[in-house]
């Protein structure tokens, strides 16, 4: 497995005292008839922790997408790890009575490394990266799989065909599709072996030869986790620097000492007159010196969802902590494992940048 694959691992009072960057907490009110994602916090001062204690927990959560009707929230939970997880579960939580239910493992997940899911714009197809084997193939690689929504639930997942999933052992993951079926995804096809972002058009029932996106998107470092808006006008993605000396990274990446491997930040590009603009590093507390990844939009396009490993553990600490503080923070939701956050797209100032 490529060593640059995203890790995805991504005391309330103690955390706030120590100044966890860009974190706001807010209730999620609502009744049985409300659409869940229309009730997300609208404050633009910074990201909001999502469904604390139910979906965002002391465990390691990543990704996150809403069904179009707002009744379901899909995300991944991964085993605690330093670099790459060994197993990832795809989970669903249901919006019932104005609350999120205890997450359940989807029936086709639980045996392999399944990476955070994405839904087609109509919500009828789920795409996810997985290490699961393909029947009749001895090649071990990450591939993009899809499952279709039916009356009974979700169908048995099937791998996407070549050329999206290469037949030569290269990996593909992180698929995101537009209204016309065009898929944006990550792959290590590049000669450097680094993950880069590709696009493949879906024409006459088949995927065309993948196109590697240009330097407005892909850098000399590691670019992955694309999320494209249904109308193909917005592209969010993740970028991480080198995992070893001299620890090269994009100049605007938030980077600091004390980390033994590269942390990722989230970037955004807009499609203007058929061309992608130079990707911009997201601000407003979205990116921190911790790992941020798995960007996505709510079905109405009004909120950005993403994962972050932010925590009160920074170097140097704001003050010398004692054992009680350490224990409290280590077992809290904000313990440095991945959590899921939301922020209104309005905070990104897209209108001003047109």
Coordinates of C-alpha atoms in Angstrom, one line a residue:
X1 CA 0.0 0.0 0.0
X2 CA 1.3 3.4 -0.9
X3 CA 2.9 5.0 2.2
X4 CA 1.4 8.4 1.3
X5 CA -2.1 7.2 1.5
X6 CA -4.2 9.4 3.8
X7 CA -4.1 8.2 7.4
X8 CA -7.8 9.2 8.0
X9 CA -7.2 8.9 11.7
X10 CA -7.6 11.6 11.7
X11 CA -12.5 17.7 28.9
X12 CA -14.4 20.0 27.0
X13 CA -13.4 22.6 29.6
X14 CA -9.7 21.6 29.3
X15 CA -9.8 21.7 25.5
X16 CA -11.3 25.1 25.5
X17 CA -8.9 26.4 28.1
X18 CA -6.0 25.2 25.9
X19 CA -7.4 26.9 22.8
X20 CA -8.4 24.2 20.4
X21 CA -8.2 26.1 17.1
X22 CA -11.3 27.1 15.2
X23 CA -13.7 25.0 17.2
X24 CA -17.3 25.9 18.0
X25 CA -19.9 23.8 19.7
X26 CA -23.6 24.1 19.0
X27 CA -26.7 22.2 19.5
X28 CA -28.5 20.4 16.7
X29 CA -32.2 21.1 17.3
X30 CA -34.9 19.7 15.2
X31 CA -38.1 17.6 15.0
X32 CA -39.0 14.4 13.2
X33 CA -40.0 16.3 10.0
X34 CA -36.9 18.4 9.7
X35 CA -34.2 17.8 7.1
X36 CA -31.1 17.2 9.2
X37 CA -28.5 19.0 7.2
X38 CA -30.8 22.1 7.0
X39 CA -30.4 22.4 10.8
X40 CA -26.6 22.5 10.9
X41 CA -25.1 25.4 12.8
X42 CA -24.9 28.5 10.6
X43 CA -22.2 30.4 12.5
X44 CA -19.3 31.3 10.2
X45 CA -16.7 32.0 12.9
X46 CA -15.3 28.5 12.6
X47 CA -16.0 24.8 12.2
X48 CA -18.7 23.1 14.4
X49 CA -18.1 19.6 15.9
X50 CA -20.8 17.3 14.4
X51 CA -23.1 15.1 16.5
X52 CA -20.7 14.9 19.5
X53 CA -20.8 11.7 21.4
X54 CA -22.8 9.8 18.7
X55 CA -20.9 10.3 15.4
X56 CA -17.9 12.3 16.6
X57 CA -16.6 10.3 19.5
X58 CA -13.2 9.5 21.2
X59 CA -12.8 6.9 18.4
X60 CA -11.3 7.6 15.0
X61 CA -14.0 8.9 12.6
X62 CA -13.5 10.1 9.0
X63 CA -15.5 11.3 6.1
X64 CA -19.2 11.9 6.2
X65 CA -22.1 12.4 3.7
X66 CA -25.8 12.9 4.1
X67 CA -28.4 11.2 2.0
X68 CA -30.4 13.7 -0.1
X69 CA -33.5 13.3 2.2
X70 CA -31.3 13.9 5.3
X71 CA -32.4 10.8 7.0
X72 CA -29.1 9.0 6.8
X73 CA -25.5 10.0 7.5
X74 CA -22.7 7.7 6.2
X75 CA -19.1 7.8 7.5
X76 CA -16.1 5.6 8.4
X77 CA -14.7 4.5 11.7
X78 CA -11.0 3.3 11.6
X79 CA -8.8 1.5 14.0
X80 CA -6.4 3.7 16.0
X81 CA -3.1 3.9 14.1
X82 CA 0.0 6.0 13.5
X83 CA 0.2 5.9 9.7
X84 CA -2.3 3.7 7.8
X85 CA -5.3 1.9 9.3
X86 CA -5.7 -1.8 8.9
X87 CA -9.5 -1.9 9.0
X88 CA -12.2 0.7 8.3
X89 CA -15.9 0.3 8.9
X90 CA -18.6 2.0 6.9
X91 CA -21.3 3.2 9.2
X92 CA -24.8 4.7 9.0
X93 CA -26.6 6.8 11.5
X94 CA -30.3 7.6 11.1
X95 CA -32.0 10.9 11.8
X96 CA -35.0 10.0 14.1
X97 CA -37.0 12.2 16.3
X98 CA -34.6 15.1 15.9
X99 CA -31.6 13.0 16.9
X100 CA -28.9 10.8 15.4
X101 CA -29.2 7.1 16.2
X102 CA -26.3 4.9 17.4
X103 CA -24.3 4.1 14.2
X104 CA -24.5 0.7 12.6
X105 CA -22.0 -1.1 10.4
X106 CA -23.3 -1.4 6.8
X107 CA -24.0 -5.0 5.9
X108 CA -21.2 -5.2 3.3
X109 CA -18.5 -3.7 5.5
X110 CA -16.5 -4.9 8.5
X111 CA -13.9 -7.3 7.1
X112 CA -11.5 -5.0 5.2
X113 CA -10.1 -1.5 5.0
X114 CA -13.1 0.5 3.7
X115 CA -12.4 4.2 3.3
X116 CA -14.9 7.1 3.7
X117 CA -18.0 6.8 1.4
X118 CA -19.3 9.3 -1.2
X119 CA -22.8 9.3 -2.7
X120 CA -23.9 10.1 -6.2
X121 CA -26.0 13.4 -6.4
X122 CA -29.2 11.4 -6.4
X123 CA -28.1 9.3 -3.4
X124 CA -28.7 6.0 -5.2
X125 CA -25.1 4.9 -5.6
X126 CA -22.4 4.8 -3.0
X127 CA -18.7 4.9 -3.9
X128 CA -15.9 4.0 -1.5
X129 CA -12.2 2.8 -1.6
X130 CA -11.5 -0.6 -0.3
X131 CA -8.7 -3.1 0.1
X132 CA -11.1 -6.0 -0.4
X133 CA -10.0 -8.6 -3.0
X134 CA -11.5 -8.9 -6.4
X135 CA -12.7 -12.4 -7.3
X136 CA -10.3 -14.0 -9.7
X137 CA -7.5 -11.4 -9.2
X138 CA -4.3 -11.8 -7.2
X139 CA -3.5 -8.1 -7.3
X140 CA -3.6 -6.4 -3.9
X141 CA -4.5 -2.8 -4.3
X142 CA -7.0 -0.2 -3.2
X143 CA -9.9 0.0 -5.6
X144 CA -13.0 2.1 -6.0
X145 CA -16.2 0.1 -5.3
X146 CA -19.8 1.0 -5.8
X147 CA -23.1 -0.3 -4.4
X148 CA -26.6 0.6 -5.5
X149 CA -29.5 1.5 -3.3
X150 CA -32.5 -0.8 -3.6
X151 CA -35.7 -1.7 -1.8
X152 CA -33.8 -4.0 0.6
X153 CA -31.0 -1.6 1.3
X154 CA -27.6 -1.7 -0.5
X155 CA -26.5 -4.2 -3.1
X156 CA -23.4 -6.2 -2.9
X157 CA -20.5 -3.9 -3.8
X158 CA -18.8 -4.2 -7.2
X159 CA -15.4 -2.7 -8.3
X160 CA -15.5 -0.1 -11.0
X161 CA -14.0 -1.3 -14.2
X162 CA -10.8 -0.2 -15.9
X163 CA -9.5 2.3 -16.5
X164 CA -10.7 3.8 -13.2
X165 CA -9.4 0.8 -11.4
X166 CA -6.1 0.0 -13.1
X167 CA -5.4 -3.6 -13.9
X168 CA -1.6 -3.3 -13.3
X169 CA -1.6 -3.1 -9.5
X170 CA -1.9 0.7 -9.1
X171 CA -4.4 1.9 -6.5
X172 CA -7.5 4.1 -6.9
X173 CA -9.8 5.5 -4.2
X174 CA -11.8 8.5 -3.1
X175 CA -14.3 8.6 -6.0
X176 CA -16.7 11.5 -6.3
X177 CA -19.2 11.9 -9.2
X178 CA -21.0 14.7 -11.0
X179 CA -24.5 14.8 -12.3
X180 CA -23.4 13.4 -15.7
X181 CA -21.4 10.5 -14.1
X182 CA -17.9 12.0 -14.5
X183 CA -15.8 10.7 -11.7
X184 CA -13.0 12.5 -9.9
X185 CA -10.7 10.3 -7.8
X186 CA -7.2 9.7 -6.4
X187 CA -4.7 7.3 -7.8
X188 CA -0.9 6.6 -7.6
X189 CA -0.6 6.2 -11.4
X190 CA 1.9 9.0 -11.5
X191 CA 5.5 8.0 -12.2
X192 CA 6.5 9.5 -8.9
X193 CA 4.2 7.1 -7.1
X194 CA 2.5 9.9 -5.3
X195 CA -1.2 10.1 -5.1
X196 CA -2.6 12.6 -7.6
X197 CA -6.2 13.6 -8.7
X198 CA -7.7 12.3 -11.9
X199 CA -10.9 12.7 -13.8
X200 CA -12.7 10.2 -16.0
X201 CA -15.7 11.0 -18.2
X202 CA -18.6 8.5 -18.3
X203 CA -19.7 8.3 -21.9
X204 CA -22.1 5.8 -23.5
X205 CA -22.0 3.6 -20.4
X206 CA -18.2 3.5 -20.1
X207 CA -15.4 5.4 -18.4
X208 CA -13.0 7.2 -20.7
X209 CA -9.2 7.3 -20.3
X210 CA -8.4 9.1 -17.1
X211 CA -7.1 12.7 -17.3
X212 CA -4.7 13.9 -14.6
X213 CA -5.7 17.3 -13.5
X214 CA -3.3 20.2 -14.1
X215 CA -0.9 22.1 -11.8
X216 CA -3.8 24.2 -10.6
X217 CA -4.8 21.1 -8.6
X218 CA -2.0 18.6 -8.5
X219 CA 1.3 19.6 -6.9
X220 CA 4.7 18.0 -6.5
X221 CA 3.4 16.6 -3.3
X222 CA 0.5 14.3 -2.4
X223 CA -3.0 15.3 -3.6
X224 CA -6.0 13.1 -2.9
X225 CA -9.5 13.0 -1.5
X226 CA -11.3 15.0 -4.2
X227 CA -14.9 16.0 -3.8
X228 CA -16.6 17.6 -6.8
X229 CA -19.9 19.4 -6.7
X230 CA -22.7 17.8 -8.8
X231 CA -22.5 20.7 -11.4
X232 CA -18.7 20.3 -11.5
X233 CA -18.0 23.9 -10.5
X234 CA -16.4 23.3 -7.1
X235 CA -13.6 20.9 -6.3
X236 CA -12.4 20.3 -2.7
X237 CA -9.4 18.1 -2.1
X238 CA -6.7 17.2 0.4
X239 CA -2.9 17.8 0.1
X240 CA -0.1 16.5 2.2
X241 CA 3.7 17.1 2.1
X242 CA 6.5 14.7 2.3
X243 CA 6.6 12.2 5.2
X244 CA 10.4 12.5 5.7
X245 CA 13.2 15.0 5.7
X246 CA 13.3 17.7 4.5
X247 CA 9.5 17.5 4.9
X248 CA 8.6 19.4 1.8
X249 CA 5.1 20.8 1.5
X250 CA 3.0 23.4 -0.2
X251 CA 4.0 26.9 0.9
X252 CA 0.6 27.6 2.4
X253 CA 0.2 24.4 4.3
X254 CA 0.0 24.8 8.0
X255 CA 3.0 23.0 9.3
X256 CA 4.8 22.9 12.6
X257 CA 7.3 20.8 14.5
X258 CA 6.6 17.8 16.6
X259 CA 5.0 15.6 13.9
X260 CA 6.7 12.5 12.6
X261 CA 4.7 12.4 9.4
X262 CA 3.0 14.8 7.1
X263 CA -0.4 16.2 8.0
X264 CA -2.9 17.1 5.3
X265 CA -4.8 20.4 4.6
X266 CA -7.9 21.0 2.5
X267 CA -7.9 23.1 -0.7
X268 CA -10.6 24.4 -3.0
X269 CA -10.7 25.2 -6.7
X270 CA -13.5 26.7 -8.7
X271 CA -14.3 25.9 -12.4
X272 CA -14.6 29.1 -14.3
X273 CA -15.1 29.1 -18.1
X274 CA -14.3 25.4 -18.2
X275 CA -11.0 25.7 -16.4
X276 CA -10.0 25.0 -12.8
X277 CA -8.6 28.0 -10.9
X278 CA -5.5 27.8 -8.8
X279 CA -6.4 25.9 -5.7
X280 CA -6.7 28.0 -2.5
X281 CA -5.9 26.9 1.0
X282 CA -9.0 27.0 3.1
X283 CA -9.0 29.4 6.1
X284 CA -11.6 30.2 8.8
X285 CA -10.2 27.6 11.1
X286 CA -10.9 24.7 8.7
X287 CA -7.2 23.9 8.4
X288 CA -4.9 23.5 11.4
X289 CA -1.5 22.0 12.1
X290 CA -3.4 18.7 12.6
X291 CA -4.6 16.4 9.8
X292 CA -7.7 17.5 7.9
X293 CA -9.2 15.4 5.2
X294 CA -12.3 13.9 3.5
X295 CA -14.1 17.2 2.4
X296 CA -17.7 16.9 1.1
X297 CA -20.7 19.1 0.7
X298 CA -24.2 18.7 2.1
X299 CA -26.8 17.8 -0.6
X300 CA -28.0 21.5 -0.7
X301 CA -24.4 22.7 -1.1
X302 CA -24.7 25.0 1.9
X303 CA -22.3 23.3 4.3
X304 CA -18.8 21.8 4.0
X305 CA -18.2 18.6 5.9
X306 CA -14.7 17.4 6.7
X307 CA -12.6 15.4 9.2
X308 CA -10.0 16.7 11.5
X309 CA -7.6 15.3 14.2
X310 CA -7.4 18.7 16.0
X311 CA -6.9 18.4 19.7
X312 CA -5.5 20.4 22.7
X313 CA -2.3 18.5 22.4
X314 CA 0.1 21.0 20.8
X315 CA 3.8 21.7 21.1
X316 CA 4.5 23.5 23.3
X317 CA 1.4 23.2 25.6
X318 CA -0.2 26.4 26.7
X319 CA 0.6 25.4 30.3
X320 CA 2.2 22.5 32.1
X321 CA -0.6 19.9 32.5
X322 CA -1.0 17.5 35.3
X323 CA -2.0 13.9 35.2
X324 CA -5.7 14.5 35.8
X325 CA -5.8 16.9 32.8
X326 CA -3.9 14.5 30.6
X327 CA -6.3 11.7 31.4
X328 CA -9.3 13.8 30.9
X329 CA -8.1 15.1 27.5
X330 CA -6.9 11.7 26.3
X331 CA -10.3 10.1 26.8
X332 CA -12.3 13.0 25.5
X333 CA -13.8 13.4 22.0
X334 CA -11.0 15.9 21.3
X335 CA -8.2 13.5 22.0
X336 CA -6.4 13.7 18.6
X337 CA -8.3 11.0 16.8
X338 CA -10.5 12.0 13.8
X339 CA -13.8 13.8 14.3
X340 CA -16.3 15.2 11.8
X341 CA -16.9 19.0 11.5
X342 CA -19.2 21.2 9.5
X343 CA -19.0 24.9 8.5
X344 CA -21.3 27.0 6.2
X345 CA -20.0 27.4 2.7
X346 CA -20.9 31.1 3.2
X347 CA -17.8 31.3 5.4
X348 CA -15.6 30.5 2.5
X349 CA -16.5 33.8 0.7
X350 CA -17.2 32.2 -2.7
X351 CA -19.5 35.0 -3.8
X352 CA -16.8 37.5 -3.4
X353 CA -14.4 35.5 -5.5
X354 CA -16.6 35.2 -8.6

